[in-house]
Coordinates of C-alpha atoms in Angstrom, one line a residue:
X1425 CA 0.0 0.0 0.0
X1426 CA 1.4 3.4 -0.9
X1427 CA 2.2 5.7 2.0
X1428 CA 0.2 8.9 2.4
X1429 CA 1.7 12.0 0.8
X1430 CA 3.8 14.2 3.1
X1431 CA 2.1 17.4 1.9
X1432 CA -0.9 18.1 -0.3
X1433 CA -2.4 21.3 -1.8
X1434 CA -5.7 22.6 -0.6
X1435 CA -8.5 24.3 -2.5
X1436 CA -9.9 27.3 -0.5
X1437 CA -13.4 28.2 0.3
X1438 CA -14.2 31.5 -1.5
X1439 CA -16.2 34.2 0.3
X1440 CA -17.7 37.1 -1.6
X1441 CA -18.4 40.3 0.5
X1442 CA -19.8 43.8 -0.2
X1443 CA -16.4 45.1 0.9
X1444 CA -14.3 42.5 -1.1
X1445 CA -11.7 43.6 -3.5
X1446 CA -10.5 42.2 -6.9
X1447 CA -7.0 41.0 -5.8
X1448 CA -7.9 37.5 -4.7
X1449 CA -10.0 36.7 -7.8
X1450 CA -7.0 37.7 -9.9
X1451 CA -4.2 36.0 -8.1
X1452 CA -6.2 32.8 -7.7
X1453 CA -7.7 32.8 -11.3
X1454 CA -11.2 32.5 -9.9
X1455 CA -13.8 32.3 -12.7
X1456 CA -17.6 32.0 -12.8
X1457 CA -18.2 34.4 -9.9
X1458 CA -21.5 36.2 -9.4
X1459 CA -20.3 39.7 -9.2
X1460 CA -23.6 40.9 -7.8
X1461 CA -22.5 39.3 -4.5
X1462 CA -19.5 41.6 -4.2
X1463 CA -15.8 41.1 -4.6
X1464 CA -13.8 38.2 -3.1
X1465 CA -13.2 39.4 0.4
X1466 CA -11.8 36.2 1.8
X1467 CA -10.4 32.8 0.8
X1468 CA -10.5 30.3 3.6
X1469 CA -7.2 28.5 2.9
X1470 CA -7.2 25.9 5.7
X1471 CA -10.7 25.4 7.1
X1472 CA -12.6 22.5 8.6
X1473 CA -15.6 24.7 9.4
X1474 CA -18.8 23.1 8.0
X1475 CA -20.0 26.5 6.8
X1476 CA -16.8 27.1 4.8
X1477 CA -14.6 24.1 4.4
X1478 CA -11.4 24.0 2.2
X1479 CA -11.0 20.9 0.1
X1480 CA -8.4 18.2 -0.2
X1481 CA -8.6 16.1 -3.4
X1482 CA -12.2 17.4 -3.9
X1483 CA -13.3 16.4 -0.3
X1484 CA -14.4 19.0 2.3
X1485 CA -12.1 18.8 5.3
X1486 CA -15.1 18.7 7.6
X1487 CA -16.1 15.4 6.0
X1488 CA -12.7 13.8 6.5
X1489 CA -12.5 12.0 9.8
X1490 CA -8.8 12.8 10.6
X1491 CA -9.2 16.5 9.5
X1492 CA -12.6 17.5 10.7
X1493 CA -11.3 18.9 14.0
X1494 CA -8.5 21.1 12.9
X1495 CA -8.6 23.8 15.6
X1496 CA -7.4 26.7 13.5
X1497 CA -8.5 28.5 10.3
X1498 CA -6.2 30.3 7.9
X1499 CA -7.5 33.0 5.6
X1500 CA -6.4 35.6 3.1
X1501 CA -8.4 38.8 3.3
X1502 CA -8.6 41.6 0.7
X1503 CA -10.7 44.8 1.3
X1504 CA -12.1 47.4 -1.0
X1505 CA -14.1 49.0 1.8
X1506 CA -14.1 49.0 5.6
X1507 CA -15.2 45.9 7.3
X1508 CA -17.8 46.3 10.0
X1509 CA -16.6 47.2 13.5
X1510 CA -16.9 43.9 15.3
X1511 CA -15.9 41.7 18.2
X1512 CA -15.5 38.0 18.9
X1513 CA -16.4 36.1 22.1
X1514 CA -14.0 34.0 24.1
X1515 CA -14.4 30.2 24.5
X1516 CA -16.6 30.3 27.6
X1517 CA -19.1 32.8 26.2
X1518 CA -19.2 31.2 22.8
X1519 CA -19.8 27.7 24.3
X1520 CA -22.7 29.0 26.4
X1521 CA -24.5 31.1 23.8
X1522 CA -23.3 29.8 20.4
X1523 CA -22.3 26.2 20.9
X1524 CA -19.0 27.1 19.4
X1525 CA -15.4 27.8 20.1
X1526 CA -14.5 31.4 20.7
X1527 CA -12.5 33.4 18.2
X1528 CA -9.0 34.8 18.9
X1529 CA -7.1 35.7 15.7
X1530 CA -4.0 37.4 14.4
X1531 CA -3.1 39.4 11.3
X1532 CA 0.0 39.7 9.2
X1533 CA -0.2 42.6 6.7
X1534 CA 0.8 41.6 3.2
X1535 CA 0.0 44.9 1.4
X1536 CA -1.7 48.1 2.1
X1537 CA -2.4 51.4 0.3
X1538 CA -0.9 54.7 1.5
X1539 CA -2.3 55.8 4.8
X1540 CA -4.6 52.7 5.0
X1541 CA -4.9 50.7 8.1
X1542 CA -6.8 48.8 10.8
X1543 CA -8.9 49.8 13.8
X1544 CA -8.0 47.8 16.9
X1545 CA -9.0 48.5 20.5
X1546 CA -10.6 51.4 22.3
X1547 CA -9.0 54.8 22.9
X1548 CA -8.1 55.6 26.5
X1549 CA -11.1 56.4 28.6
X1550 CA -13.8 55.1 26.3
X1551 CA -16.5 53.6 28.5
X1552 CA -19.3 51.1 27.7
X1553 CA -21.9 53.8 28.1
X1554 CA -20.0 56.1 25.7
X1555 CA -19.8 53.4 23.1
X1556 CA -23.4 52.4 23.4
X1557 CA -24.5 56.1 23.1
X1558 CA -22.4 56.5 19.9
X1559 CA -23.9 53.4 18.3
X1560 CA -27.5 54.4 19.2
X1561 CA -27.0 57.9 17.9
X1562 CA -25.4 56.7 14.6
X1563 CA -22.2 58.6 15.4
X1564 CA -18.9 57.7 13.9
X1565 CA -18.0 54.8 16.2
X1566 CA -14.5 54.5 14.5
X1567 CA -13.6 57.8 16.3
X1568 CA -13.6 55.9 19.5
X1569 CA -11.2 53.2 18.2
X1570 CA -7.4 53.3 17.8
X1571 CA -6.3 53.5 14.2
X1572 CA -3.0 51.9 13.1
X1573 CA -1.7 52.9 9.7
X1574 CA -0.2 49.6 8.3
X1575 CA 2.6 48.5 6.0
X1576 CA 3.7 45.1 4.7
X1577 CA 5.2 43.1 7.5
X1578 CA 3.1 44.5 10.4
X1579 CA 1.6 42.0 12.8
X1580 CA -1.3 42.2 15.3
X1581 CA -2.6 39.7 17.8
X1582 CA -6.4 40.2 18.1
X1583 CA -7.7 38.4 21.3
X1584 CA -11.3 37.6 21.9
X1585 CA -13.0 40.7 23.4
X1586 CA -11.0 43.2 21.3
X1587 CA -13.2 45.6 19.2
X1588 CA -11.7 45.9 15.7
X1589 CA -12.2 46.5 12.0
X1590 CA -10.0 46.0 9.0
X1591 CA -9.9 49.2 6.9
X1592 CA -10.1 49.6 3.2
X1593 CA -7.2 48.8 0.9
X1594 CA -5.6 46.2 3.1
X1595 CA -4.5 42.7 2.1
X1596 CA -3.6 40.4 5.0
X1597 CA -3.3 36.8 6.2
X1598 CA -5.4 35.9 9.2
X1599 CA -4.9 32.9 11.4
X1600 CA -7.7 32.3 14.0
X1601 CA -9.4 29.7 16.1
X1602 CA -11.8 27.6 14.0
X1603 CA -14.9 29.6 14.7
X1604 CA -17.3 31.7 12.7
X1605 CA -18.8 33.7 15.6
X1606 CA -18.7 37.4 15.0
X1607 CA -20.7 40.2 16.7
X1608 CA -21.2 43.2 14.5
X1609 CA -21.1 46.4 16.5
X1610 CA -21.4 49.1 13.9
X1611 CA -21.4 49.1 10.1
X1612 CA -20.4 52.6 9.1
X1613 CA -24.1 53.6 8.8
X1614 CA -24.2 51.7 5.5
X1615 CA -27.5 50.6 3.8
X1616 CA -28.1 48.4 0.8
X1617 CA -30.1 49.4 -2.4
X1618 CA -33.3 48.8 -0.4
X1619 CA -32.3 51.1 2.4
X1620 CA -31.6 48.2 4.8
X1621 CA -28.7 48.0 7.1
X1622 CA -26.9 44.8 8.1
X1623 CA -27.9 43.2 11.4
X1624 CA -26.0 44.4 14.5
X1625 CA -25.5 42.3 17.6
X1626 CA -25.2 45.1 20.2
X1627 CA -26.2 43.2 23.4
X1628 CA -23.9 40.3 22.9
X1629 CA -21.1 42.6 21.7
X1630 CA -21.4 44.6 24.9
X1631 CA -21.2 41.4 26.9
X1632 CA -17.8 40.5 25.5
X1633 CA -16.0 43.8 24.6
X1634 CA -13.1 44.3 27.0
X1635 CA -12.9 48.0 28.1
X1636 CA -9.8 47.6 30.3
X1637 CA -7.1 50.1 29.1
X1638 CA -4.3 47.6 29.5
X1639 CA -6.2 45.1 27.4
X1640 CA -6.5 47.8 24.7
X1641 CA -2.8 48.6 24.6
X1642 CA -0.4 48.0 21.6
X1643 CA 1.6 45.7 23.9
X1644 CA -1.4 43.4 24.5
X1645 CA -2.0 43.3 20.7
X1646 CA 1.7 42.3 20.3
X1647 CA 2.0 45.0 17.5
X1648 CA 5.3 44.5 15.7
X1649 CA 6.8 45.6 12.3
X1650 CA 9.1 44.5 9.6
X1651 CA 8.5 40.7 9.9
X1652 CA 9.4 40.1 6.2
X1653 CA 12.9 41.5 6.9
X1654 CA 13.8 38.7 9.3
X1655 CA 15.4 35.9 7.4
X1656 CA 15.0 32.3 8.4
X1657 CA 12.3 31.1 10.8
X1658 CA 10.6 33.4 13.3
X1659 CA 7.9 32.4 15.8
X1660 CA 5.1 34.9 15.5
X1661 CA 2.5 33.7 18.0
X1662 CA 1.7 30.7 20.2
X1663 CA -1.9 30.0 21.1
X1664 CA -3.6 26.9 22.4
X1665 CA -5.4 26.4 19.0
X1666 CA -2.8 27.8 16.6
X1667 CA 0.9 28.3 16.5
X1668 CA 2.4 30.4 13.7
X1669 CA 5.9 30.6 12.4
X1670 CA 7.1 32.8 9.5
X1671 CA 9.9 31.5 7.2
X1672 CA 11.7 33.9 4.9
X1673 CA 14.2 32.4 2.4
X1674 CA 16.5 33.9 -0.2
X1675 CA 16.4 32.6 -3.8
X1676 CA 18.3 29.3 -3.9
X1677 CA 18.3 28.8 -0.1
X1678 CA 17.4 25.5 1.4
X1679 CA 15.5 25.0 4.7
X1680 CA 14.8 22.0 6.8
X1681 CA 11.5 22.4 8.7
X1682 CA 11.1 20.3 11.9
X1683 CA 7.4 19.5 12.2
X1684 CA 5.9 20.0 15.7
X1685 CA 4.7 16.9 17.4
X1686 CA 1.2 18.2 18.2
X1687 CA -1.3 15.5 17.3
X1688 CA -2.9 17.5 14.5
X1689 CA -2.1 18.3 10.9
X1690 CA 0.0 21.4 10.3
X1691 CA -0.2 23.5 7.2
X1692 CA 1.8 25.9 5.0
X1693 CA 0.4 29.1 3.6
X1694 CA 2.7 30.6 0.9
X1695 CA 2.7 34.4 1.0
X1696 CA 5.0 35.2 -1.8
X1697 CA 7.6 33.6 -4.1
X1698 CA 8.0 30.0 -5.3
X1699 CA 9.8 27.0 -3.9
X1700 CA 9.7 23.2 -3.7
X1701 CA 9.3 20.6 -1.0
X1702 CA 11.5 17.7 -1.9
X1703 CA 11.5 14.2 -0.3
X1704 CA 9.1 11.3 -0.9
X1705 CA 7.7 13.4 -3.7
X1706 CA 8.4 16.9 -5.0
X1707 CA 5.7 19.5 -4.4
X1708 CA 5.9 22.9 -6.0
X1709 CA 5.0 25.8 -3.6
X1710 CA 3.2 28.6 -5.3
X1711 CA 2.3 32.1 -4.1
X1712 CA -1.0 32.5 -2.2
X1713 CA -1.6 28.7 -2.0
X1714 CA -2.0 26.5 1.0
X1715 CA -0.8 23.0 1.7
X1716 CA -1.8 20.4 4.4
X1717 CA 1.0 18.5 6.1
X1718 CA 0.5 14.9 7.1
X1719 CA 0.5 14.8 10.9
X1720 CA 2.9 11.8 10.8
X1721 CA 5.6 13.9 9.0
X1722 CA 8.6 14.8 11.2
X1723 CA 10.5 17.1 8.8
X1724 CA 10.1 18.8 5.5
X1725 CA 12.9 19.9 3.2
X1726 CA 12.4 23.0 1.2
X1727 CA 14.3 25.0 -1.4
X1728 CA 13.3 28.6 -2.5
X1729 CA 13.4 28.9 -6.3
X1730 CA 12.6 32.6 -5.8
X1731 CA 12.6 34.7 -2.6
X1732 CA 10.1 32.8 -0.6
X1733 CA 7.9 33.7 2.5
X1734 CA 5.5 31.2 4.0
X1735 CA 3.6 30.6 7.2
X1736 CA 3.9 27.3 9.0
X1737 CA 0.8 26.8 11.1
X1738 CA 0.2 24.0 13.6

């Protein structure tokens, strides 16, 4: 009997959004899209969620016994407008009210337009009552949030309870807990062609937003810059449900990746460049593609055919 492949490419789940851009459809050669649904806002590169599974050899990960419980989800996100101001619950609240895991996530900025950025955390002194009043009065809620202009290589940790929004003109990789629970706080007073606004989830959001000033600090969000300038392997974040390492290689450079012994599949998300995994079989690594690693693999050998940056997630 042939042994299982060490690493296999995944097909992402495509999500169209009113705020989605054109970049993901272009770089992934997506065809046959219904453009009335908006641009491609997200591709769920590694996902075992039933409402949006990525696929392995044509099979949804959620339907594959050994892969249905991957505790993390990896996305590419591209914005042509501001996302709603939102918050995600922690594990305890999500278990009680949503029968779900909570949602802590992190962002690595891949590209951003001039002066574009993200909103993350509350400004000093903003109270629950002040935020509620601003929402009820249709004020500009973003004025109460901290805005970070971003550049390629910026990193943010976004714990459950952190109010946030990704701004327009931003392309990023998001690694999160495998959960789809989002509470929409404010949607920029937008309405659709019928004059209807999207549903908000104010009560639940107020239950879970953390107003503590220390929680809302750049230090708590582990804000850092210049991650693509660090050659070799760097640990970005460690969380119970996802660990993320960034690997930057020069053209022609070889790298031996030791696979963590956690009893779950790891994955690679290629951010830019091209390379090859060589061993039992040769696998070409292509930009903006994701690959699932067999959980029994102990080491992967990689060579960069062009300058290569990829995320190892486990």
